[in-house]
Coordinates of C-alpha atoms and ligand atoms in Angstrom, one line a residue:
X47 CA 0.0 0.0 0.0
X48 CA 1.2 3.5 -1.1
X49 CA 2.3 5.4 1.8
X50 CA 2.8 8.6 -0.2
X51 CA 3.8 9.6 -3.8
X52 CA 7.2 11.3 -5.6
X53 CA 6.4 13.8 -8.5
X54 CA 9.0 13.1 -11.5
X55 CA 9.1 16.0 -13.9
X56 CA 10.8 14.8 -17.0
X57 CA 11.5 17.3 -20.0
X58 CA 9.9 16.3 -23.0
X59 CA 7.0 14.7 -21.2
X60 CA 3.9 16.7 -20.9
X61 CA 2.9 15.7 -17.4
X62 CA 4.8 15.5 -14.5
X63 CA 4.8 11.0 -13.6
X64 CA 3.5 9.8 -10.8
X65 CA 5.2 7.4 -8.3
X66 CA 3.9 5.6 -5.2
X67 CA 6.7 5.5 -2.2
X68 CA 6.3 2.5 0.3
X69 CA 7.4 2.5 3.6
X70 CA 8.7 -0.5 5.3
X71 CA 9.3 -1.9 9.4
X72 CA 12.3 -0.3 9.3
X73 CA 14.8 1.0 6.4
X74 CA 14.3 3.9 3.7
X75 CA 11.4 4.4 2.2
X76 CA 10.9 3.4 -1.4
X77 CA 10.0 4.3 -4.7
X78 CA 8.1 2.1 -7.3
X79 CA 9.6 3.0 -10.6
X80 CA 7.5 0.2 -12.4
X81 CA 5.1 2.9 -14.1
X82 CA 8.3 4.4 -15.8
X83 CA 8.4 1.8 -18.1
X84 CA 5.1 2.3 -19.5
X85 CA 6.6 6.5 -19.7
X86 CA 9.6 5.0 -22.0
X87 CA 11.9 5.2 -19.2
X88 CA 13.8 3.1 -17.0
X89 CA 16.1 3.1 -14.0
X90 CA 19.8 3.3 -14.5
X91 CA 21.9 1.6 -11.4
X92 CA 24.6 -0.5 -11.8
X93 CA 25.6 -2.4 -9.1
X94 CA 22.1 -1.7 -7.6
X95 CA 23.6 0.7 -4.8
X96 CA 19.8 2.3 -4.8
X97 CA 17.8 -0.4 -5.8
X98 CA 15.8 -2.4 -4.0
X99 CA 14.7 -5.8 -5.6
X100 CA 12.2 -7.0 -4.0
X101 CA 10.3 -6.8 -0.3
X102 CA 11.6 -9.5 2.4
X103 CA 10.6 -10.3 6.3
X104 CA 14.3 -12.3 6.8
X105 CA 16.7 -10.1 7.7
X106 CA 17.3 -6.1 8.4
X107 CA 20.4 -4.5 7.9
X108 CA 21.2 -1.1 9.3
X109 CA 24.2 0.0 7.5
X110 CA 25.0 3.4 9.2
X111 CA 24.4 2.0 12.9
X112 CA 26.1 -1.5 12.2
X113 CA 22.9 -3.0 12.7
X114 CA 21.8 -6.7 11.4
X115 CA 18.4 -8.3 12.6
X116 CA 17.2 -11.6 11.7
X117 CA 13.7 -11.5 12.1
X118 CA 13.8 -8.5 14.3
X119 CA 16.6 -10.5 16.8
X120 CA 20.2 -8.9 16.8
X121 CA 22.6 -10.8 15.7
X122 CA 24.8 -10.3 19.0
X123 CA 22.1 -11.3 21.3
X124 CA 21.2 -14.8 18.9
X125 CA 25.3 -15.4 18.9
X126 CA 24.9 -15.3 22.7
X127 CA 22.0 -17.3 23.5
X128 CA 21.0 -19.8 20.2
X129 CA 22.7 -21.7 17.9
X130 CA 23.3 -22.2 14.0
X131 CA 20.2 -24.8 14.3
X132 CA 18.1 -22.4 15.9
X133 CA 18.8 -19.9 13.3
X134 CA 17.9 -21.6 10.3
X135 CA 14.2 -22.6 11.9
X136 CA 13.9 -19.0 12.3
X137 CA 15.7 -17.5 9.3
X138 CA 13.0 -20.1 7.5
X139 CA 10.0 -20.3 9.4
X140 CA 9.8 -16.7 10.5
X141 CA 9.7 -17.4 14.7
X142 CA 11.7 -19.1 17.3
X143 CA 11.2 -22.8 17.3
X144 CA 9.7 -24.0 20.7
X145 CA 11.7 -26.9 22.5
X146 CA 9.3 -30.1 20.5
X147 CA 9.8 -27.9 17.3
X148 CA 13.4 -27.7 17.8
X149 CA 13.9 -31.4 18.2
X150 CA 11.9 -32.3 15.3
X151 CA 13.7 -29.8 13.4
X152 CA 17.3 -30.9 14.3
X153 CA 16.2 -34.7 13.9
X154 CA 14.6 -34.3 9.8
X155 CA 17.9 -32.0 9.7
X156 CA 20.5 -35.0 11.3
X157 CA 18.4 -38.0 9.3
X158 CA 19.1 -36.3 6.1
X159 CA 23.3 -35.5 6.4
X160 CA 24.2 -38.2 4.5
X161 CA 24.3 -38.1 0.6
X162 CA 23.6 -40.6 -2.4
X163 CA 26.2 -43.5 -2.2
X164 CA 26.7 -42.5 -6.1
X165 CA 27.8 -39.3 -5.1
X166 CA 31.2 -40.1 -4.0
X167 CA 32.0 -41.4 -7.6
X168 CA 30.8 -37.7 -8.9
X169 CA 34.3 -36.4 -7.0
X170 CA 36.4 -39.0 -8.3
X171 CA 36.0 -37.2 -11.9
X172 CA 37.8 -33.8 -9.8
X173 CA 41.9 -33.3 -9.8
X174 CA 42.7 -34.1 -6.7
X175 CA 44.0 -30.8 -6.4
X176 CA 40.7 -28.6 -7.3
X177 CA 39.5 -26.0 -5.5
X178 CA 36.5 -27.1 -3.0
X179 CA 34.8 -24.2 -4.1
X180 CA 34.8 -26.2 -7.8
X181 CA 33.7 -28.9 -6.5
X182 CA 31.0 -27.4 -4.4
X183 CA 29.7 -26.2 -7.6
X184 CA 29.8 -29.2 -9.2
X185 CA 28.2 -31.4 -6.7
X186 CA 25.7 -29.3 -5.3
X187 CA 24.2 -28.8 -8.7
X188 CA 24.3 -32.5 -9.5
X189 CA 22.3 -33.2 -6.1
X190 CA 19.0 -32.1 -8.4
X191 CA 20.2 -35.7 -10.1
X192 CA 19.5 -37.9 -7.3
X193 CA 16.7 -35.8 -5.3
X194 CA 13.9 -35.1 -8.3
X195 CA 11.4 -36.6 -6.0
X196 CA 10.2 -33.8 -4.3
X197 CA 11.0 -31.0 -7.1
X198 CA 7.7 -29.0 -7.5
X199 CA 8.7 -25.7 -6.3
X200 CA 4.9 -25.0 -6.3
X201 CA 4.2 -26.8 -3.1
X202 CA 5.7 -25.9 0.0
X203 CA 6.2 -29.0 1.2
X204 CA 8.2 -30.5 -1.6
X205 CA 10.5 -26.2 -1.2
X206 CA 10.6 -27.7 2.7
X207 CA 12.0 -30.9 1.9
X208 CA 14.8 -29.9 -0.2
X209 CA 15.6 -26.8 2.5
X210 CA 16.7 -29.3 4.9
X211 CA 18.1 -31.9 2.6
X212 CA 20.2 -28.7 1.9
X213 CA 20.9 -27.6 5.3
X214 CA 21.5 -31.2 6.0
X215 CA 24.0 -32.5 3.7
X216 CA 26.2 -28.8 2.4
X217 CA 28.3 -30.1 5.6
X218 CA 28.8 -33.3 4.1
X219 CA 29.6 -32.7 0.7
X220 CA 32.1 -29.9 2.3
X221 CA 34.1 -32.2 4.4
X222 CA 33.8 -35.0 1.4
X223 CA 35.5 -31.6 -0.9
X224 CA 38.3 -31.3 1.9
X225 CA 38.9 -35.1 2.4
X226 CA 38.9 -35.6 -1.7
X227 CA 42.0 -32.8 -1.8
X228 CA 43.8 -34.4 1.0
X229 CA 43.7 -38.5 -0.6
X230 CA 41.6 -39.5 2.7
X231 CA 38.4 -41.5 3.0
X232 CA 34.9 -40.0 3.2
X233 CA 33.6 -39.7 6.9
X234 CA 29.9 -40.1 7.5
X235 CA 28.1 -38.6 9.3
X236 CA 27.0 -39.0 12.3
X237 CA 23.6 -38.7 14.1
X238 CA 24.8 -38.7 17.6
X239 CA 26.8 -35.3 17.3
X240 CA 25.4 -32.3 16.7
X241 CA 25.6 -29.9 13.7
X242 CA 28.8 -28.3 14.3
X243 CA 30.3 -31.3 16.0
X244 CA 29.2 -33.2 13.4
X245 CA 31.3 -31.0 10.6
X246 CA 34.5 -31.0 12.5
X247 CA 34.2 -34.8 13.0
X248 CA 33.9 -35.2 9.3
X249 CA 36.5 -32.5 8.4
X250 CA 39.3 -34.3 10.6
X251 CA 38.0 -38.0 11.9
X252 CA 40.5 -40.9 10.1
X253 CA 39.8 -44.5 10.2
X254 CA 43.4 -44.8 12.1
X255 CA 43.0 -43.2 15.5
X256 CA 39.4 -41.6 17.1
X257 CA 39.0 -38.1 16.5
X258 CA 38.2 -36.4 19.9
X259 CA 35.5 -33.1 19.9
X260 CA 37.4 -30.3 21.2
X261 CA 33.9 -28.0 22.5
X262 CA 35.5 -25.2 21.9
X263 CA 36.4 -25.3 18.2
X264 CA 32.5 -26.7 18.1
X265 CA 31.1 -23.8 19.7
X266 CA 33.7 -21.1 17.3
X267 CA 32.1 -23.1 14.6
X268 CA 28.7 -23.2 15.4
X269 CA 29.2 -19.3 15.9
X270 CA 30.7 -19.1 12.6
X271 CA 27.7 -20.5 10.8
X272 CA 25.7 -18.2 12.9
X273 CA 27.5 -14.9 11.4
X274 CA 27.4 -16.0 7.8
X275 CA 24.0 -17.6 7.7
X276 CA 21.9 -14.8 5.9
X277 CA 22.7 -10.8 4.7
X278 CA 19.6 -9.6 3.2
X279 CA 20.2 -8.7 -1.0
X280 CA 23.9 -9.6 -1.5
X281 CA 25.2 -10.3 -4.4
X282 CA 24.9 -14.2 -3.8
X283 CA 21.7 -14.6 -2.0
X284 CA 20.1 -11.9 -4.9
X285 CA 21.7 -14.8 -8.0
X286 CA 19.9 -17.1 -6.0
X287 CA 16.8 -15.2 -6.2
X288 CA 17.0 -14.4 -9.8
X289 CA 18.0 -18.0 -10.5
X290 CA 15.0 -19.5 -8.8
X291 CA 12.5 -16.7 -10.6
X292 CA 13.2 -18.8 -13.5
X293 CA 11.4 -22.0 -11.5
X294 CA 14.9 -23.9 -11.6
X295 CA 15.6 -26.6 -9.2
X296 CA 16.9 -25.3 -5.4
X297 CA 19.5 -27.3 -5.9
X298 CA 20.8 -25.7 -9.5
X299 CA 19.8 -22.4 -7.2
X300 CA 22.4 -23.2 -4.7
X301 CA 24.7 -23.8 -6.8
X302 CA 24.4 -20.6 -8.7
X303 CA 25.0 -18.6 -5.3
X304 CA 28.2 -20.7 -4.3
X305 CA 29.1 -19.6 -7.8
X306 CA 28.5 -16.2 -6.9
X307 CA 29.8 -16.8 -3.0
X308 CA 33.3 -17.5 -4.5
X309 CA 34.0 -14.1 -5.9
X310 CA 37.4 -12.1 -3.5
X311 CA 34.9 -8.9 -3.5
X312 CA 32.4 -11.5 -1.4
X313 CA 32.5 -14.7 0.3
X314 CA 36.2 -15.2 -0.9
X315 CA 37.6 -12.4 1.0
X316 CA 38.0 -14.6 4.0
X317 CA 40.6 -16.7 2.2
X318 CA 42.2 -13.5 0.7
X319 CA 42.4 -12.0 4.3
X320 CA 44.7 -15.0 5.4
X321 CA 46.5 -14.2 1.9
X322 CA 47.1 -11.0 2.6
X323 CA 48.3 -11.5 5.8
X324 CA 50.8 -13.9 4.4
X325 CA 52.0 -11.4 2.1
X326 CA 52.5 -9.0 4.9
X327 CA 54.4 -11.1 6.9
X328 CA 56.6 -8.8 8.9
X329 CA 54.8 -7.2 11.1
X330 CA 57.2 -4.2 11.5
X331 CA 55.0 -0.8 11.5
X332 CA 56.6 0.2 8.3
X333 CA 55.5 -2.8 6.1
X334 CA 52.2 -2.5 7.7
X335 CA 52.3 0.9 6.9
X336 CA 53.5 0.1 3.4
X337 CA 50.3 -1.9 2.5
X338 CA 47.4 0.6 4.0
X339 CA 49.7 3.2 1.5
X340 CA 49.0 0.4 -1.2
X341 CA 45.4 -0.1 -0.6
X342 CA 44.6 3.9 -0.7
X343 CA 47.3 3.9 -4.0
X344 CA 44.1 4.1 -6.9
X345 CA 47.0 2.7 -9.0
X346 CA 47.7 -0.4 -6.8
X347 CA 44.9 -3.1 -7.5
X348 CA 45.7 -4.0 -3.6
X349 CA 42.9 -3.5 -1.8
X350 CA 42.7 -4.3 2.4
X351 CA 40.9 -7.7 2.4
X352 CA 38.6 -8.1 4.9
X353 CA 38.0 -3.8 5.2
X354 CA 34.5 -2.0 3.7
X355 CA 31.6 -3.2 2.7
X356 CA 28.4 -2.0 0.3
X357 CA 26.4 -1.2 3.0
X358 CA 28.0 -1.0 6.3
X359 CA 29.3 2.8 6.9
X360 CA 29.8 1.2 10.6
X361 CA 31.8 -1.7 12.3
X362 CA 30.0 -5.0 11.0
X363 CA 28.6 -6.1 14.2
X364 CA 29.4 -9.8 13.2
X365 CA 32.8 -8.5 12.6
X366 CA 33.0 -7.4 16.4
X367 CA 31.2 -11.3 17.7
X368 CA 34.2 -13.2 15.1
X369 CA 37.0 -10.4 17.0
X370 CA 35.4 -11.7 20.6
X371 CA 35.6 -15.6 19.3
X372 CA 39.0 -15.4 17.9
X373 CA 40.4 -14.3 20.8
X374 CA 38.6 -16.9 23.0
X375 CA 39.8 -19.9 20.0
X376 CA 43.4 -18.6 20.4
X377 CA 43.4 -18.1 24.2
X378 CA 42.4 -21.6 24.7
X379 CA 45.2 -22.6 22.0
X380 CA 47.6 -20.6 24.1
X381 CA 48.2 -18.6 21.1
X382 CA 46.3 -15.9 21.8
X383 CA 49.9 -14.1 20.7
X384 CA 49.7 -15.2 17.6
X385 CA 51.6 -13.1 15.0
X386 CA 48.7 -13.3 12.1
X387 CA 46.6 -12.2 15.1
X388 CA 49.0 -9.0 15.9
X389 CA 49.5 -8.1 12.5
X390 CA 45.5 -8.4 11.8
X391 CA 44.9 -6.2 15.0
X392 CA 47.6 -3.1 14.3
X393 CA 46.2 -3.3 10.3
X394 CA 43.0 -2.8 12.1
X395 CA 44.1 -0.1 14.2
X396 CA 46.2 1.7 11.5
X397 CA 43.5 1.8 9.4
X398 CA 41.0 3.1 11.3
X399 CA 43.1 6.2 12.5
X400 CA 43.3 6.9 8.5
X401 CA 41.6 9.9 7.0
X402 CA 41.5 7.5 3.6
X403 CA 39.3 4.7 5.3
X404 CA 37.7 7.4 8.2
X405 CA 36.7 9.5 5.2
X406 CA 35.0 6.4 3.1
X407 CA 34.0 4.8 6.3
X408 CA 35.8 1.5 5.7
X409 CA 35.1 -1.0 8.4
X410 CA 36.4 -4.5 9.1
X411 CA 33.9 -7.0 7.6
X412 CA 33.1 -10.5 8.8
X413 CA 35.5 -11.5 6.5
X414 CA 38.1 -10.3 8.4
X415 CA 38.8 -12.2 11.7
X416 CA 37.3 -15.1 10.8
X417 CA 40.2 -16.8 8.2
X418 CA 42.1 -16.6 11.9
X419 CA 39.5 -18.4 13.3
X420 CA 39.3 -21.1 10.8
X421 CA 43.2 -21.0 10.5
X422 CA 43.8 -21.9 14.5
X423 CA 41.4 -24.9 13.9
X424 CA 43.3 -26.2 11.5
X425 CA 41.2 -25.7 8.4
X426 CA 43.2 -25.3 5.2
X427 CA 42.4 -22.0 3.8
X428 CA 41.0 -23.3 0.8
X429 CA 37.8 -24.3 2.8
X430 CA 37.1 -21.5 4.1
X431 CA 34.7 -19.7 1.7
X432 CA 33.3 -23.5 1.5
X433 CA 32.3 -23.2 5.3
X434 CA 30.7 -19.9 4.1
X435 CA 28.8 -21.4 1.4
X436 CA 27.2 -23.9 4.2
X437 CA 26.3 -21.1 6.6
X438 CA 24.7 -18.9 4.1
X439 CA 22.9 -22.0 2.4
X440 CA 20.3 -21.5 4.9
X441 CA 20.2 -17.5 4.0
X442 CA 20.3 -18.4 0.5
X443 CA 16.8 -21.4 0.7
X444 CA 15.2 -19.0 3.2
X445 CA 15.3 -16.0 0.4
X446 CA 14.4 -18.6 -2.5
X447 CA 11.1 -20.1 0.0
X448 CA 10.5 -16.1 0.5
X449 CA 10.1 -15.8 -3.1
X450 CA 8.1 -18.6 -4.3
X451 CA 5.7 -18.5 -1.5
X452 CA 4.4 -15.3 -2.8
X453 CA 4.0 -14.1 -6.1
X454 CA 6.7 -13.1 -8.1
X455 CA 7.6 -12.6 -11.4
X456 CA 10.9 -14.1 -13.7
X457 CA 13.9 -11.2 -13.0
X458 CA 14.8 -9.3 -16.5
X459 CA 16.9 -6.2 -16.1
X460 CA 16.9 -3.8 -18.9
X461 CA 19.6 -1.7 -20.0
X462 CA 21.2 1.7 -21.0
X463 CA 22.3 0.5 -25.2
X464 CA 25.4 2.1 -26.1
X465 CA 26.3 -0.2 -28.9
X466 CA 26.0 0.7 -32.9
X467 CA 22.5 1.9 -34.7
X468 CA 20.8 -0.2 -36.6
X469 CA 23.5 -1.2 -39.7
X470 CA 22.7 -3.1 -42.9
X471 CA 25.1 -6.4 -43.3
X472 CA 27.2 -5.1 -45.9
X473 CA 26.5 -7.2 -48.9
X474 CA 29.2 -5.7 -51.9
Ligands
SDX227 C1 31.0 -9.9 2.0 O1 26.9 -7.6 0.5 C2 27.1 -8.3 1.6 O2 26.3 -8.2 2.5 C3 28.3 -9.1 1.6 C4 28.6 -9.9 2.8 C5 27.6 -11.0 3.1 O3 27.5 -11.4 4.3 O4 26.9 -11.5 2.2 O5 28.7 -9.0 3.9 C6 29.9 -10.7 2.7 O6 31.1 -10.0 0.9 C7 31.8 -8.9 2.8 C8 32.8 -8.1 2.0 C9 34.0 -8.9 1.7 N1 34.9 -8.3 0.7 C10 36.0 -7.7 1.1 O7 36.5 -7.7 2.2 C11 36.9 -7.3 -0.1 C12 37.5 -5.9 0.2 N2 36.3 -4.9 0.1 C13 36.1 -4.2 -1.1 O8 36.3 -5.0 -2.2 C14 34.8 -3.4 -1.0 O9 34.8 -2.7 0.2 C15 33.5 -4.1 -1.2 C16 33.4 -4.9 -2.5 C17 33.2 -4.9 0.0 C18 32.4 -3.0 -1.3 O10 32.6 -2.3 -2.4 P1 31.7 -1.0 -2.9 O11 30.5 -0.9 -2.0 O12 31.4 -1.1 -4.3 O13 32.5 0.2 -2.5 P2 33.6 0.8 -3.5 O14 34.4 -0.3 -4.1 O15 32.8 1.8 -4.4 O16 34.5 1.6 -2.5 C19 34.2 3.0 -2.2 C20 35.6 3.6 -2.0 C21 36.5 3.4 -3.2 O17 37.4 4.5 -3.2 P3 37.1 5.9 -4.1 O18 36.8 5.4 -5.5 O19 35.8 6.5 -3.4 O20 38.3 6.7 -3.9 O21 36.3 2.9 -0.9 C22 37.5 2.2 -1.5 C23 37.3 2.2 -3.0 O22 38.5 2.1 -3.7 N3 37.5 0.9 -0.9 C24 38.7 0.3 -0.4 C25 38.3 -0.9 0.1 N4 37.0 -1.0 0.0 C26 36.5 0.1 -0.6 N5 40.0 0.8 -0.5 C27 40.9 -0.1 0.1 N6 40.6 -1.3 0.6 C28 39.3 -1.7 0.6 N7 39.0 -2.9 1.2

């Protein structure tokens, strides 16, 4: 419903155009631009820093306060007191799950972790030395090959269904991705730990000795789903969307976002982070200094992984939780000097006495501590935009059920055409 109207004057047009302005819970107001086209006019925004695409109840993100909400809860507050399970009943189902709702939650989620038998042959066809990224794409793709019996996106049941087959086996098919690169054998699951537990235990469980649960790597990781289960219209989650306004498969839908995910400006900037930090090195204030001078050089392509963001002009509050939990992961590693930690913390501090980042309100993003994290656990850094891609898979089915359960129509930006006039083929 129209909340009130902007007047566009256009010159050329008789009339001035007409266009209703919708306000939401919270967040600017917007403008419908849909009668424009109708006018012979459309919208020019690349990289949509204006544009909203669509109206969503999932998550809030307040950009200039450092805000994120999923459904309304602060993402502090749910880091403190729920869990990654938790989250994805409420990221998908709109309200916190009661204690029978949880159960039967986690249980469809547990007694669907393991994957098609068949599936283990579809990594065999991989290098051994591919990225787990490349085969994430691959194999999440090919899982609309072996689950087709609950594929009509019409019915909410059959979108439920493959939500939690997702949820359920993205863990899998990650560790399976690590244990591929590294020449050892599949782990499967196991129903008797829970989510996170479960992940570590097929990341780093051999058939020679038994792997031990250390609860607090379980907990960092179960926090580090948390922060990277859902971040309203990114660029991932919003391919996901325009994917599955075509009616493809979730599972082709998923894969289109890992696609996406994989990119250093998004989800890969956790592994450039621990890249960058390797090419720092020494951790003497004038070869810090030297790369913040490189990142602000327009003629350097070096950029500070890890630092700004499209829409926080504000710390990233999940950026301040991963800060808390890498301190708490190292302090219990008795490495809580470590000197990727030091160098991370003074590149922090640097920057953020620096008129360059003050003055375009550069941040560290959740990308930023969170490689550290993953790197004191042990995780090879080529897994961790994977671990990513299985946090925001709930973010990313959430957005997708969004969609289809009201109506929508097939995305098709236009365009501003630069190219040549019409030209005759030249026929002498
Ligand atoms: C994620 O959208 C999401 O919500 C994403 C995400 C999620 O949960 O889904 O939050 C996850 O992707 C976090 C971001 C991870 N990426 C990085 O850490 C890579 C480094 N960051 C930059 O690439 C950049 O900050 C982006 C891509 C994150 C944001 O880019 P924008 O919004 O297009 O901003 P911009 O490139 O126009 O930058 C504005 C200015 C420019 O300088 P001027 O042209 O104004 O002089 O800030 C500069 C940029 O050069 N700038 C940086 C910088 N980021 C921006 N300069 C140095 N280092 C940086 N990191």
């Amino acid at each position: 419903m129209a909340d009130r109207k902007a007047t566009l004057t256009v010159e050329g047009l008789d009339k001035p155009i007409e266009l209703p302005i919708y306000s939401g819970t919270r967040g600017p107001d917007v403008i419908d631009v849909r009668g424009l086209g109708s006018e012979g006019l459309f919208t020019y925004d690349p990289g949509f820093m204006a544009t909203s695409s669509c109206q969503s109840a999932i998550t809030y993100i307040d950009g200039g306060k450092g805000m994120l909400l999923h459904r309304g809860y602060p993402i502090d507050q749910l880091a403190q007191n729920s869990d990654f399970v938790e989250l994805c009943y409420l990221l998908m189902f709109g309200e916190l799950p009661s204690k029978a709702e949880y159960a039967n939650f986690a249980d469809r989620v547990t007694s669907h972790t393991m994957v098609h038998e068949q599936l283990a042959n579809f990594f065999k066809g991989f290098r051994r030395d591919a990225h787990p990224m490349s085969i994430m794409c691959g194999v999440v793709g090919g899982l609309a090959a072996f689950y087709h019996d609950h594929l009509d996106i019409t019915k909410q049941e059959d979108r439920e269904i493959s939500a939690i087959r997702l949820i359920a086996k993205m863990p899998t098919l990650a560790a399976m991705s690590h244990k591929y690169n590294v020449g050892q054998p599949f782990n499967y699951p196991r129903n008797d730990l829970n989510y996170a537990e479960n992940f570590l235990y097929m990341m780093f469980s051999n058939p020679c000795e038994e792997y031990k649960i250390n609860p607090v790597f379980a907990k960092a990781m179960d926090r580090i789903f948390m922060l990277h289960a859902d971040h309203e219209q990114n660029a991932s989650t919003s391919t996901v969307r325009l994917a599955g306004s075509t009616g493809a498969n979730p599972f082709a839908c998923i894969s289109a976002g890992i696609a996406a995910l994989w990119g250093p400006a998004h989800g890969g900037a956790n592994e450039a982070v621990l890249n960058m930090l390797d090419e720092i090195g020494d951790e003497s204030e004038e070869n810090i200094q030297r790369f913040i001078d490189r990142a602000k050089d327009k003629d350097d392509p070096f950029k500070l992984m890890g630092f700004g963001h499209r829409v926080y002009r504000n710390f990233d509050p999940r950026a301040k939780v991963m800060k808390e939990t890498c301190d708490e992961v190292l302090e219990q590693l008795g490495r809580a000097d470590d000197p990727q930690l030091r160098i991370a913390k003074r590149l922090e501090q640097i920057a953020l006495e620096d008129e360059y980042f003050i003055e375009r309100k550069l941040y560290p993003n959740v990308d930023f501590y969170s490689g550290i994290i993953l790197k004191a656990m042990g995780i090879p850094k080529n897994m961790f935009t994977v671990i990513f891609a299985v946090s925001r898979t709930i973010g990313w089915i959430s957005h997708w059920h969004e969609m289809l359960s009201e109506s929508y129509k097939i995305g098709r930006p236009r365009q501003l055409y630069v190219g040549h006039d019409k030209r005759d083929y030249p026929t002498d």
